[in-house]
mmCIF file of C-alpha atoms in Angstrom:
data_model
loop_
_atom_site.group_PDB
_atom_site.id
_atom_site.type_symbol
_atom_site.label_atom_id
_atom_site.label_comp_id
_atom_site.label_asym_id
_atom_site.label_seq_id
_atom_site.Cartn_x
_atom_site.Cartn_y
_atom_site.Cartn_z
ATOM 1 C CA UNK A 1 39.407 -11.141 72.646
ATOM 2 C CA UNK A 2 41.543 -10.751 69.543
ATOM 3 C CA UNK A 3 39.207 -10.625 66.473
ATOM 4 C CA UNK A 4 41.316 -13.117 64.515
ATOM 5 C CA UNK A 5 41.324 -15.611 67.387
ATOM 6 C CA UNK A 6 37.581 -15.089 67.777
ATOM 7 C CA UNK A 7 36.995 -15.853 64.099
ATOM 8 C CA UNK A 8 39.085 -19.012 64.350
ATOM 9 C CA UNK A 9 37.059 -20.110 67.378
ATOM 10 C CA UNK A 10 33.589 -19.271 66.022
ATOM 11 C CA UNK A 11 34.247 -20.028 62.365
ATOM 12 C CA UNK A 12 31.452 -19.046 59.952
ATOM 13 C CA UNK A 13 28.610 -19.829 62.333
ATOM 14 C CA UNK A 14 26.219 -16.809 62.471
ATOM 15 C CA UNK A 15 24.410 -18.173 65.538
ATOM 16 C CA UNK A 16 27.625 -18.579 67.541
ATOM 17 C CA UNK A 17 28.756 -15.084 66.505
ATOM 18 C CA UNK A 18 25.397 -13.606 67.491
ATOM 19 C CA UNK A 19 25.528 -15.287 70.907
ATOM 20 C CA UNK A 20 29.025 -13.883 71.524
ATOM 21 C CA UNK A 21 28.085 -10.338 70.470
ATOM 22 C CA UNK A 22 24.913 -10.336 72.557
ATOM 23 C CA UNK A 23 26.994 -11.219 75.578
ATOM 24 C CA UNK A 24 29.510 -8.399 75.164
ATOM 25 C CA UNK A 25 26.789 -5.876 74.258
ATOM 26 C CA UNK A 26 25.132 -6.352 77.624
ATOM 27 C CA UNK A 27 27.715 -3.824 78.828
ATOM 28 C CA UNK A 28 28.603 -1.896 75.636
ATOM 29 C CA UNK A 29 31.570 0.424 75.383
ATOM 30 C CA UNK A 30 33.379 2.558 72.803
ATOM 31 C CA UNK A 31 35.939 -0.236 72.419
ATOM 32 C CA UNK A 32 33.236 -2.474 70.947
ATOM 33 C CA UNK A 33 33.071 -0.235 67.861
ATOM 34 C CA UNK A 34 36.647 -1.125 66.928
ATOM 35 C CA UNK A 35 36.007 -4.822 67.531
ATOM 36 C CA UNK A 36 32.919 -4.818 65.326
ATOM 37 C CA UNK A 37 34.782 -2.952 62.619
ATOM 38 C CA UNK A 38 37.542 -5.574 62.524
ATOM 39 C CA UNK A 39 35.040 -8.424 62.628
ATOM 40 C CA UNK A 40 33.179 -6.829 59.760
ATOM 41 C CA UNK A 41 36.365 -6.865 57.705
ATOM 42 C CA UNK A 42 37.043 -10.521 58.540
ATOM 43 C CA UNK A 43 33.491 -11.578 57.621
ATOM 44 C CA UNK A 44 33.033 -9.321 54.577
ATOM 45 C CA UNK A 45 32.514 -12.348 52.309
ATOM 46 C CA UNK A 46 30.050 -14.132 54.609
ATOM 47 C CA UNK A 47 26.554 -12.672 54.318
ATOM 48 C CA UNK A 48 25.099 -14.418 57.379
ATOM 49 C CA UNK A 49 27.791 -13.223 59.780
ATOM 50 C CA UNK A 50 27.824 -9.779 58.176
ATOM 51 C CA UNK A 51 24.113 -9.362 58.957
ATOM 52 C CA UNK A 52 24.761 -10.291 62.602
ATOM 53 C CA UNK A 53 27.509 -7.653 62.843
ATOM 54 C CA UNK A 54 25.279 -4.971 61.281
ATOM 55 C CA UNK A 55 22.566 -5.741 63.841
ATOM 56 C CA UNK A 56 25.120 -5.396 66.612
ATOM 57 C CA UNK A 57 26.176 -1.971 65.288
ATOM 58 C CA UNK A 58 22.525 -0.930 65.240
ATOM 59 C CA UNK A 59 22.129 -1.985 68.883
ATOM 60 C CA UNK A 60 25.202 0.045 69.826
ATOM 61 C CA UNK A 61 23.581 3.131 68.339
ATOM 62 C CA UNK A 62 20.389 2.430 70.248
ATOM 63 C CA UNK A 63 22.410 2.464 73.465
ATOM 64 C CA UNK A 64 23.884 5.880 72.665
ATOM 65 C CA UNK A 65 27.271 4.870 71.303
ATOM 66 C CA UNK A 66 28.127 6.821 68.164
ATOM 67 C CA UNK A 67 29.028 4.854 65.064
ATOM 68 C CA UNK A 68 29.774 7.104 62.119
ATOM 69 C CA UNK A 69 28.033 6.297 58.829
ATOM 70 C CA UNK A 70 31.282 5.952 56.907
ATOM 71 C CA UNK A 71 32.160 3.028 59.151
ATOM 72 C CA UNK A 72 29.567 0.979 57.237
ATOM 73 C CA UNK A 73 30.238 2.096 53.695
ATOM 74 C CA UNK A 74 32.631 -0.733 52.921
ATOM 75 C CA UNK A 75 29.927 -3.261 53.774
ATOM 76 C CA UNK A 76 27.834 -2.471 50.722
ATOM 77 C CA UNK A 77 29.445 -2.042 47.328
ATOM 78 C CA UNK A 78 27.017 -0.460 44.892
ATOM 79 C CA UNK A 79 27.214 -1.804 41.390
ATOM 80 C CA UNK A 80 25.416 -0.347 38.389
ATOM 81 C CA UNK A 81 22.293 -2.354 37.624
ATOM 82 C CA UNK A 82 22.535 -4.231 34.324
ATOM 83 C CA UNK A 83 19.244 -3.684 32.563
ATOM 84 C CA UNK A 84 17.678 -6.416 30.394
ATOM 85 C CA UNK A 85 18.155 -6.068 26.661
ATOM 86 C CA UNK A 86 15.253 -4.521 24.703
ATOM 87 C CA UNK A 87 12.821 -7.006 23.149
ATOM 88 C CA UNK A 88 10.888 -6.795 19.903
ATOM 89 C CA UNK A 89 7.626 -8.411 18.806
ATOM 90 C CA UNK A 90 6.049 -8.923 15.387
ATOM 91 C CA UNK A 91 2.530 -9.935 14.419
ATOM 92 C CA UNK A 92 -0.469 -9.141 12.254
ATOM 93 C CA UNK A 93 -2.713 -6.140 12.755
ATOM 94 C CA UNK A 94 -5.533 -7.389 10.523
ATOM 95 C CA UNK A 95 -6.406 -9.831 7.740
ATOM 96 C CA UNK A 96 -5.103 -7.471 5.060
ATOM 97 C CA UNK A 97 -1.533 -8.198 6.121
ATOM 98 C CA UNK A 98 -0.844 -4.937 7.934
ATOM 99 C CA UNK A 99 1.855 -5.571 10.524
ATOM 100 C CA UNK A 100 1.725 -4.947 14.258
ATOM 101 C CA UNK A 101 5.029 -3.993 15.884
ATOM 102 C CA UNK A 102 5.921 -3.796 19.566
ATOM 103 C CA UNK A 103 9.150 -3.053 21.394
ATOM 104 C CA UNK A 104 9.924 -2.981 25.108
ATOM 105 C CA UNK A 105 12.813 -1.199 26.753
ATOM 106 C CA UNK A 106 13.855 -1.394 30.403
ATOM 107 C CA UNK A 107 15.053 1.797 32.065
ATOM 108 C CA UNK A 108 16.166 2.484 35.660
ATOM 109 C CA UNK A 109 12.685 3.916 36.223
ATOM 110 C CA UNK A 110 10.811 0.963 34.759
ATOM 111 C CA UNK A 111 9.528 -0.463 31.501
ATOM 112 C CA UNK A 112 8.667 1.621 28.435
ATOM 113 C CA UNK A 113 6.465 -0.039 25.827
ATOM 114 C CA UNK A 114 6.201 1.032 22.184
ATOM 115 C CA UNK A 115 3.641 -0.233 19.693
ATOM 116 C CA UNK A 116 2.291 0.639 16.278
ATOM 117 C CA UNK A 117 1.032 -0.756 13.006
ATOM 118 C CA UNK A 118 1.253 -0.030 9.316
ATOM 119 C CA UNK A 119 2.067 -1.352 5.869
ATOM 120 C CA UNK A 120 4.742 -0.896 3.249
ATOM 121 C CA UNK A 121 2.293 1.154 1.176
ATOM 122 C CA UNK A 122 0.601 3.301 3.839
ATOM 123 C CA UNK A 123 3.562 3.751 6.163
ATOM 124 C CA UNK A 124 3.277 4.034 9.946
ATOM 125 C CA UNK A 125 -0.442 4.420 10.639
ATOM 126 C CA UNK A 126 -0.269 4.515 14.415
ATOM 127 C CA UNK A 127 2.419 4.702 17.086
ATOM 128 C CA UNK A 128 2.352 4.860 20.861
ATOM 129 C CA UNK A 129 5.083 4.830 23.486
ATOM 130 C CA UNK A 130 4.717 5.187 27.233
ATOM 131 C CA UNK A 131 5.933 3.885 30.604
ATOM 132 C CA UNK A 132 3.830 0.870 31.497
ATOM 133 C CA UNK A 133 3.558 -1.690 34.287
ATOM 134 C CA UNK A 134 5.068 -5.030 33.244
ATOM 135 C CA UNK A 135 1.884 -6.922 34.089
ATOM 136 C CA UNK A 136 -0.244 -4.624 31.934
ATOM 137 C CA UNK A 137 2.272 -4.744 29.090
ATOM 138 C CA UNK A 138 2.356 -8.553 29.077
ATOM 139 C CA UNK A 139 -1.443 -8.672 29.022
ATOM 140 C CA UNK A 140 -1.512 -6.162 26.164
ATOM 141 C CA UNK A 141 0.897 -8.279 24.102
ATOM 142 C CA UNK A 142 -1.017 -11.486 24.821
ATOM 143 C CA UNK A 143 -4.242 -9.917 23.553
ATOM 144 C CA UNK A 144 -2.779 -9.088 20.127
ATOM 145 C CA UNK A 145 -4.151 -12.115 18.279
ATOM 146 C CA UNK A 146 -5.428 -12.068 14.675
ATOM 147 C CA UNK A 147 -7.107 -15.199 13.333
ATOM 148 C CA UNK A 148 -5.104 -17.344 15.764
ATOM 149 C CA UNK A 149 -1.754 -15.732 14.946
ATOM 150 C CA UNK A 150 0.009 -14.333 17.991
ATOM 151 C CA UNK A 151 2.760 -11.807 18.457
ATOM 152 C CA UNK A 152 6.153 -13.482 18.402
ATOM 153 C CA UNK A 153 9.471 -12.249 19.720
ATOM 154 C CA UNK A 154 12.036 -11.049 17.184
ATOM 155 C CA UNK A 155 15.219 -8.987 17.695
ATOM 156 C CA UNK A 156 14.527 -5.468 18.940
ATOM 157 C CA UNK A 157 16.904 -4.201 16.253
ATOM 158 C CA UNK A 158 14.627 -5.730 13.607
ATOM 159 C CA UNK A 159 11.498 -4.090 15.001
ATOM 160 C CA UNK A 160 13.382 -0.802 15.125
ATOM 161 C CA UNK A 161 14.189 -1.205 11.430
ATOM 162 C CA UNK A 162 10.548 -1.948 10.563
ATOM 163 C CA UNK A 163 9.370 1.102 12.524
ATOM 164 C CA UNK A 164 11.896 3.222 10.641
ATOM 165 C CA UNK A 165 10.948 1.617 7.321
ATOM 166 C CA UNK A 166 7.259 2.411 7.862
ATOM 167 C CA UNK A 167 8.048 5.892 9.131
ATOM 168 C CA UNK A 168 10.110 6.547 6.011
ATOM 169 C CA UNK A 169 7.047 5.856 3.851
ATOM 170 C CA UNK A 170 4.681 7.966 5.920
ATOM 171 C CA UNK A 171 5.958 9.588 9.085
ATOM 172 C CA UNK A 172 4.085 9.634 12.365
ATOM 173 C CA UNK A 173 4.434 12.622 14.670
ATOM 174 C CA UNK A 174 4.540 10.553 17.872
ATOM 175 C CA UNK A 175 7.310 8.361 16.464
ATOM 176 C CA UNK A 176 9.403 11.409 15.564
ATOM 177 C CA UNK A 177 8.988 12.760 19.100
ATOM 178 C CA UNK A 178 10.264 9.521 20.646
ATOM 179 C CA UNK A 179 12.868 8.526 18.054
ATOM 180 C CA UNK A 180 15.657 9.268 20.557
ATOM 181 C CA UNK A 181 14.431 6.310 22.654
ATOM 182 C CA UNK A 182 15.646 3.996 19.879
ATOM 183 C CA UNK A 183 19.130 5.457 19.513
ATOM 184 C CA UNK A 184 20.841 2.955 21.830
ATOM 185 C CA UNK A 185 19.255 -0.027 20.055
ATOM 186 C CA UNK A 186 21.597 -1.419 17.372
ATOM 187 C CA UNK A 187 20.502 -1.077 13.761
ATOM 188 C CA UNK A 188 19.592 -4.313 11.982
ATOM 189 C CA UNK A 189 21.653 -4.842 8.851
ATOM 190 C CA UNK A 190 21.101 -7.282 6.042
ATOM 191 C CA UNK A 191 18.236 -8.949 4.214
ATOM 192 C CA UNK A 192 14.815 -9.511 5.812
ATOM 193 C CA UNK A 193 14.861 -11.835 8.806
ATOM 194 C CA UNK A 194 12.803 -14.549 7.098
ATOM 195 C CA UNK A 195 15.804 -15.443 4.912
ATOM 196 C CA UNK A 196 17.746 -16.483 8.013
ATOM 197 C CA UNK A 197 15.123 -19.163 8.639
ATOM 198 C CA UNK A 198 13.875 -20.275 5.224
ATOM 199 C CA UNK A 199 15.579 -21.198 1.983
ATOM 200 C CA UNK A 200 13.731 -21.133 -1.324
ATOM 201 C CA UNK A 201 16.040 -23.735 -2.818
ATOM 202 C CA UNK A 202 13.996 -26.494 -4.390
ATOM 203 C CA UNK A 203 10.675 -24.701 -3.849
ATOM 204 C CA UNK A 204 8.485 -23.924 -6.864
ATOM 205 C CA UNK A 205 4.914 -23.215 -7.926
ATOM 206 C CA UNK A 206 3.486 -20.950 -5.237
ATOM 207 C CA UNK A 207 -0.283 -21.083 -4.783
ATOM 208 C CA UNK A 208 -1.810 -17.657 -4.215
ATOM 209 C CA UNK A 209 -5.112 -19.210 -3.111
ATOM 210 C CA UNK A 210 -3.361 -20.657 -0.051
ATOM 211 C CA UNK A 211 -2.395 -17.168 1.098
ATOM 212 C CA UNK A 212 -5.905 -15.796 0.601
ATOM 213 C CA UNK A 213 -7.346 -18.697 2.585
ATOM 214 C CA UNK A 214 -5.324 -17.450 5.562
ATOM 215 C CA UNK A 215 -5.605 -13.703 4.906
ATOM 216 C CA UNK A 216 -8.714 -13.171 2.763
ATOM 217 C CA UNK A 217 -8.179 -9.395 2.570
ATOM 218 C CA UNK A 218 -4.452 -9.417 1.972
ATOM 219 C CA UNK A 219 -3.131 -6.381 0.114
ATOM 220 C CA UNK A 220 -6.362 -4.380 -0.051
ATOM 221 C CA UNK A 221 -4.368 -1.479 1.406
ATOM 222 C CA UNK A 222 -2.567 -1.317 -1.955
ATOM 223 C CA UNK A 223 -5.601 0.184 -3.693
ATOM 224 C CA UNK A 224 -7.323 3.525 -3.706
ATOM 225 C CA UNK A 225 -11.014 3.458 -4.547
ATOM 226 C CA UNK A 226 -10.681 6.107 -7.245
ATOM 227 C CA UNK A 227 -8.008 4.082 -9.040
ATOM 228 C CA UNK A 228 -10.204 0.974 -9.170
ATOM 229 C CA UNK A 229 -13.466 2.596 -10.234
ATOM 230 C CA UNK A 230 -12.633 3.057 -13.953
ATOM 231 C CA UNK A 231 -11.818 -0.640 -14.312
ATOM 232 C CA UNK A 232 -14.966 -1.639 -12.498
ATOM 233 C CA UNK A 233 -16.963 0.448 -14.972
ATOM 234 C CA UNK A 234 -15.099 -1.010 -17.954
ATOM 235 C CA UNK A 235 -15.725 -4.546 -16.774
ATOM 236 C CA UNK A 236 -19.403 -3.876 -16.170
ATOM 237 C CA UNK A 237 -19.696 -2.363 -19.633
ATOM 238 C CA UNK A 238 -17.999 -5.390 -21.161
ATOM 239 C CA UNK A 239 -20.302 -7.699 -19.236
ATOM 240 C CA UNK A 240 -23.451 -5.802 -20.269
ATOM 241 C CA UNK A 241 -22.358 -4.910 -23.809
ATOM 242 C CA UNK A 242 -25.171 -4.987 -26.395
ATOM 243 C CA UNK A 243 -22.673 -6.270 -28.953
ATOM 244 C CA UNK A 244 -23.232 -9.837 -29.995
ATOM 245 C CA UNK A 245 -20.099 -11.591 -28.801
ATOM 246 C CA UNK A 246 -19.350 -15.215 -28.240
ATOM 247 C CA UNK A 247 -18.431 -16.312 -24.743
ATOM 248 C CA UNK A 248 -14.803 -16.593 -25.850
ATOM 249 C CA UNK A 249 -14.803 -13.080 -27.329
ATOM 250 C CA UNK A 250 -16.390 -11.606 -24.224
ATOM 251 C CA UNK A 251 -13.856 -13.428 -22.065
ATOM 252 C CA UNK A 252 -10.992 -12.073 -24.169
ATOM 253 C CA UNK A 253 -12.326 -8.539 -23.862
ATOM 254 C CA UNK A 254 -12.621 -8.848 -20.099
ATOM 255 C CA UNK A 255 -9.169 -10.408 -19.883
ATOM 256 C CA UNK A 256 -7.718 -7.493 -21.817
ATOM 257 C CA UNK A 257 -9.176 -5.036 -19.293
ATOM 258 C CA UNK A 258 -7.746 -7.068 -16.401
ATOM 259 C CA UNK A 259 -4.276 -7.218 -17.980
ATOM 260 C CA UNK A 260 -4.285 -3.468 -18.620
ATOM 261 C CA UNK A 261 -5.355 -2.801 -15.023
ATOM 262 C CA UNK A 262 -2.552 -4.951 -13.621
ATOM 263 C CA UNK A 263 0.041 -3.080 -15.686
ATOM 264 C CA UNK A 264 -1.220 0.295 -14.481
ATOM 265 C CA UNK A 265 -2.110 -0.471 -10.865
ATOM 266 C CA UNK A 266 1.044 -2.382 -9.938
ATOM 267 C CA UNK A 267 4.108 -0.305 -10.838
ATOM 268 C CA UNK A 268 7.511 -1.212 -9.391
ATOM 269 C CA UNK A 269 6.954 0.773 -6.184
ATOM 270 C CA UNK A 270 3.696 -1.015 -5.395
ATOM 271 C CA UNK A 271 5.085 -4.446 -6.240
ATOM 272 C CA UNK A 272 7.975 -3.705 -3.883
ATOM 273 C CA UNK A 273 5.513 -2.816 -1.110
ATOM 274 C CA UNK A 274 3.588 -6.045 -1.651
ATOM 275 C CA UNK A 275 6.801 -8.079 -1.772
ATOM 276 C CA UNK A 276 8.046 -6.661 1.534
ATOM 277 C CA UNK A 277 4.671 -7.312 3.098
ATOM 278 C CA UNK A 278 4.693 -10.919 1.906
ATOM 279 C CA UNK A 279 8.196 -11.421 3.324
ATOM 280 C CA UNK A 280 7.138 -10.220 6.768
ATOM 281 C CA UNK A 281 3.854 -12.148 6.670
ATOM 282 C CA UNK A 282 5.913 -15.246 5.829
ATOM 283 C CA UNK A 283 7.968 -14.611 8.974
ATOM 284 C CA UNK A 284 4.828 -14.262 11.099
ATOM 285 C CA UNK A 285 3.477 -17.532 9.678
ATOM 286 C CA UNK A 286 6.758 -19.347 10.306
ATOM 287 C CA UNK A 287 6.996 -18.108 13.896
ATOM 288 C CA UNK A 288 3.436 -19.372 14.410
ATOM 289 C CA UNK A 289 4.480 -22.874 13.275
ATOM 290 C CA UNK A 290 3.049 -22.593 9.744
ATOM 291 C CA UNK A 291 6.176 -23.526 7.814
ATOM 292 C CA UNK A 292 4.494 -24.758 4.629
ATOM 293 C CA UNK A 293 2.318 -21.636 4.439
ATOM 294 C CA UNK A 294 5.372 -19.473 5.127
ATOM 295 C CA UNK A 295 7.309 -21.088 2.263
ATOM 296 C CA UNK A 296 4.404 -20.529 -0.115
ATOM 297 C CA UNK A 297 4.091 -16.871 0.913
ATOM 298 C CA UNK A 298 7.810 -16.287 0.472
ATOM 299 C CA UNK A 299 7.658 -17.805 -3.014
ATOM 300 C CA UNK A 300 4.893 -15.344 -3.904
ATOM 301 C CA UNK A 301 7.138 -12.538 -2.692
ATOM 302 C CA UNK A 302 10.078 -13.742 -4.785
ATOM 303 C CA UNK A 303 7.930 -13.938 -7.903
ATOM 304 C CA UNK A 304 7.052 -10.247 -7.524
ATOM 305 C CA UNK A 305 10.679 -9.381 -8.251
ATOM 306 C CA UNK A 306 9.955 -10.220 -11.872
ATOM 307 C CA UNK A 307 8.633 -7.561 -14.242
ATOM 308 C CA UNK A 308 4.987 -8.449 -15.004
ATOM 309 C CA UNK A 309 4.322 -9.455 -18.588
ATOM 310 C CA UNK A 310 1.174 -8.287 -20.426
ATOM 311 C CA UNK A 311 1.024 -11.746 -21.955
ATOM 312 C CA UNK A 312 1.370 -13.580 -18.639
ATOM 313 C CA UNK A 313 0.119 -11.472 -15.711
ATOM 314 C CA UNK A 314 1.262 -12.574 -12.278
ATOM 315 C CA UNK A 315 -1.565 -14.804 -10.924
ATOM 316 C CA UNK A 316 -1.157 -13.241 -7.482
ATOM 317 C CA UNK A 317 -1.560 -9.688 -8.811
ATOM 318 C CA UNK A 318 -4.513 -10.789 -10.902
ATOM 319 C CA UNK A 319 -6.241 -12.288 -7.919
ATOM 320 C CA UNK A 320 -5.462 -9.261 -5.786
ATOM 321 C CA UNK A 321 -6.928 -6.921 -8.411
ATOM 322 C CA UNK A 322 -10.153 -8.922 -8.607
ATOM 323 C CA UNK A 323 -10.322 -9.041 -4.826
ATOM 324 C CA UNK A 324 -10.091 -5.256 -4.827
ATOM 325 C CA UNK A 325 -12.986 -5.054 -7.279
ATOM 326 C CA UNK A 326 -15.102 -7.313 -5.108
ATOM 327 C CA UNK A 327 -14.357 -5.172 -2.077
ATOM 328 C CA UNK A 328 -15.315 -2.045 -4.026
ATOM 329 C CA UNK A 329 -18.539 -3.442 -5.393
ATOM 330 C CA UNK A 330 -21.526 -4.125 -3.170
ATOM 331 C CA UNK A 331 -22.314 -7.037 -5.458
ATOM 332 C CA UNK A 332 -20.247 -10.086 -6.226
ATOM 333 C CA UNK A 333 -17.935 -9.677 -9.198
ATOM 334 C CA UNK A 334 -19.280 -11.147 -12.473
ATOM 335 C CA UNK A 335 -18.502 -14.807 -12.957
ATOM 336 C CA UNK A 336 -16.359 -14.197 -16.039
ATOM 337 C CA UNK A 337 -13.717 -12.286 -14.114
ATOM 338 C CA UNK A 338 -14.037 -13.683 -10.612
ATOM 339 C CA UNK A 339 -13.114 -17.235 -11.520
ATOM 340 C CA UNK A 340 -9.560 -18.474 -11.686
#
């Protein structure tokens, strides 16, 4: 039968086509190869009928009739697999405000996961990248929870920038070895991502205590023990001074030590590190549905752009300094300089 007439008679019914082919293959011949080839061309856009024809070709081979491989090549058109776009994740590493970063990248061989953490003062403290099963990777990401705050998806280009920002402060050998894995990820340009979601217009009077309620150890990475010790000793001496001073005089002396410490311990570079940390913490809070807390944190960050005045120390820096003293001392800080 003419293949075109056969197609008109059978239509696009795979069952009818299969019944016809089974009948003619009861007594197969070399001529059937040509028929199947033409039918395959006619039905190239109909998956059901195409499968029936491929089965018929297979049966011909089983009965000793040669069908060359190239006869079937037009059936399957190989297309390059489009891989999913890389994904980035941002969260907290601990209650000091260190950031946890994760990035996933699909390759033809499977998923590669990258993770690390650090701060804008200490740089990239840890980095790891390795092929990983998707199920294990998802479980790993789900387990990264700090005080109820979960990892949230952000652009992979942004996570790449944060990795590079941390690595520029303090490099990590494993990151340098795998830096080429990030080359095909676009570079994020522009101001920190939080400013695409929040506006500071109309917002005033940030409350540093609100931040420390959420992250009680925020910013402790900004201090070195040796830098704090002299001020701890000065404050203890002022507290225990044998000089007869009124409460006001003693308070003024202590306040003078605190103001001096803030000027010395928070130069521009360190204020910049704290500001960047606050901006990213604000983003984490916002992505975890804490908009009011995020706005407050971003206001604290904006205030750090100002040069601190000896006459009016930044309340956030003051509180952070005293928090550092409390962390250094095994005892609670004296009442005169722990109250606000």
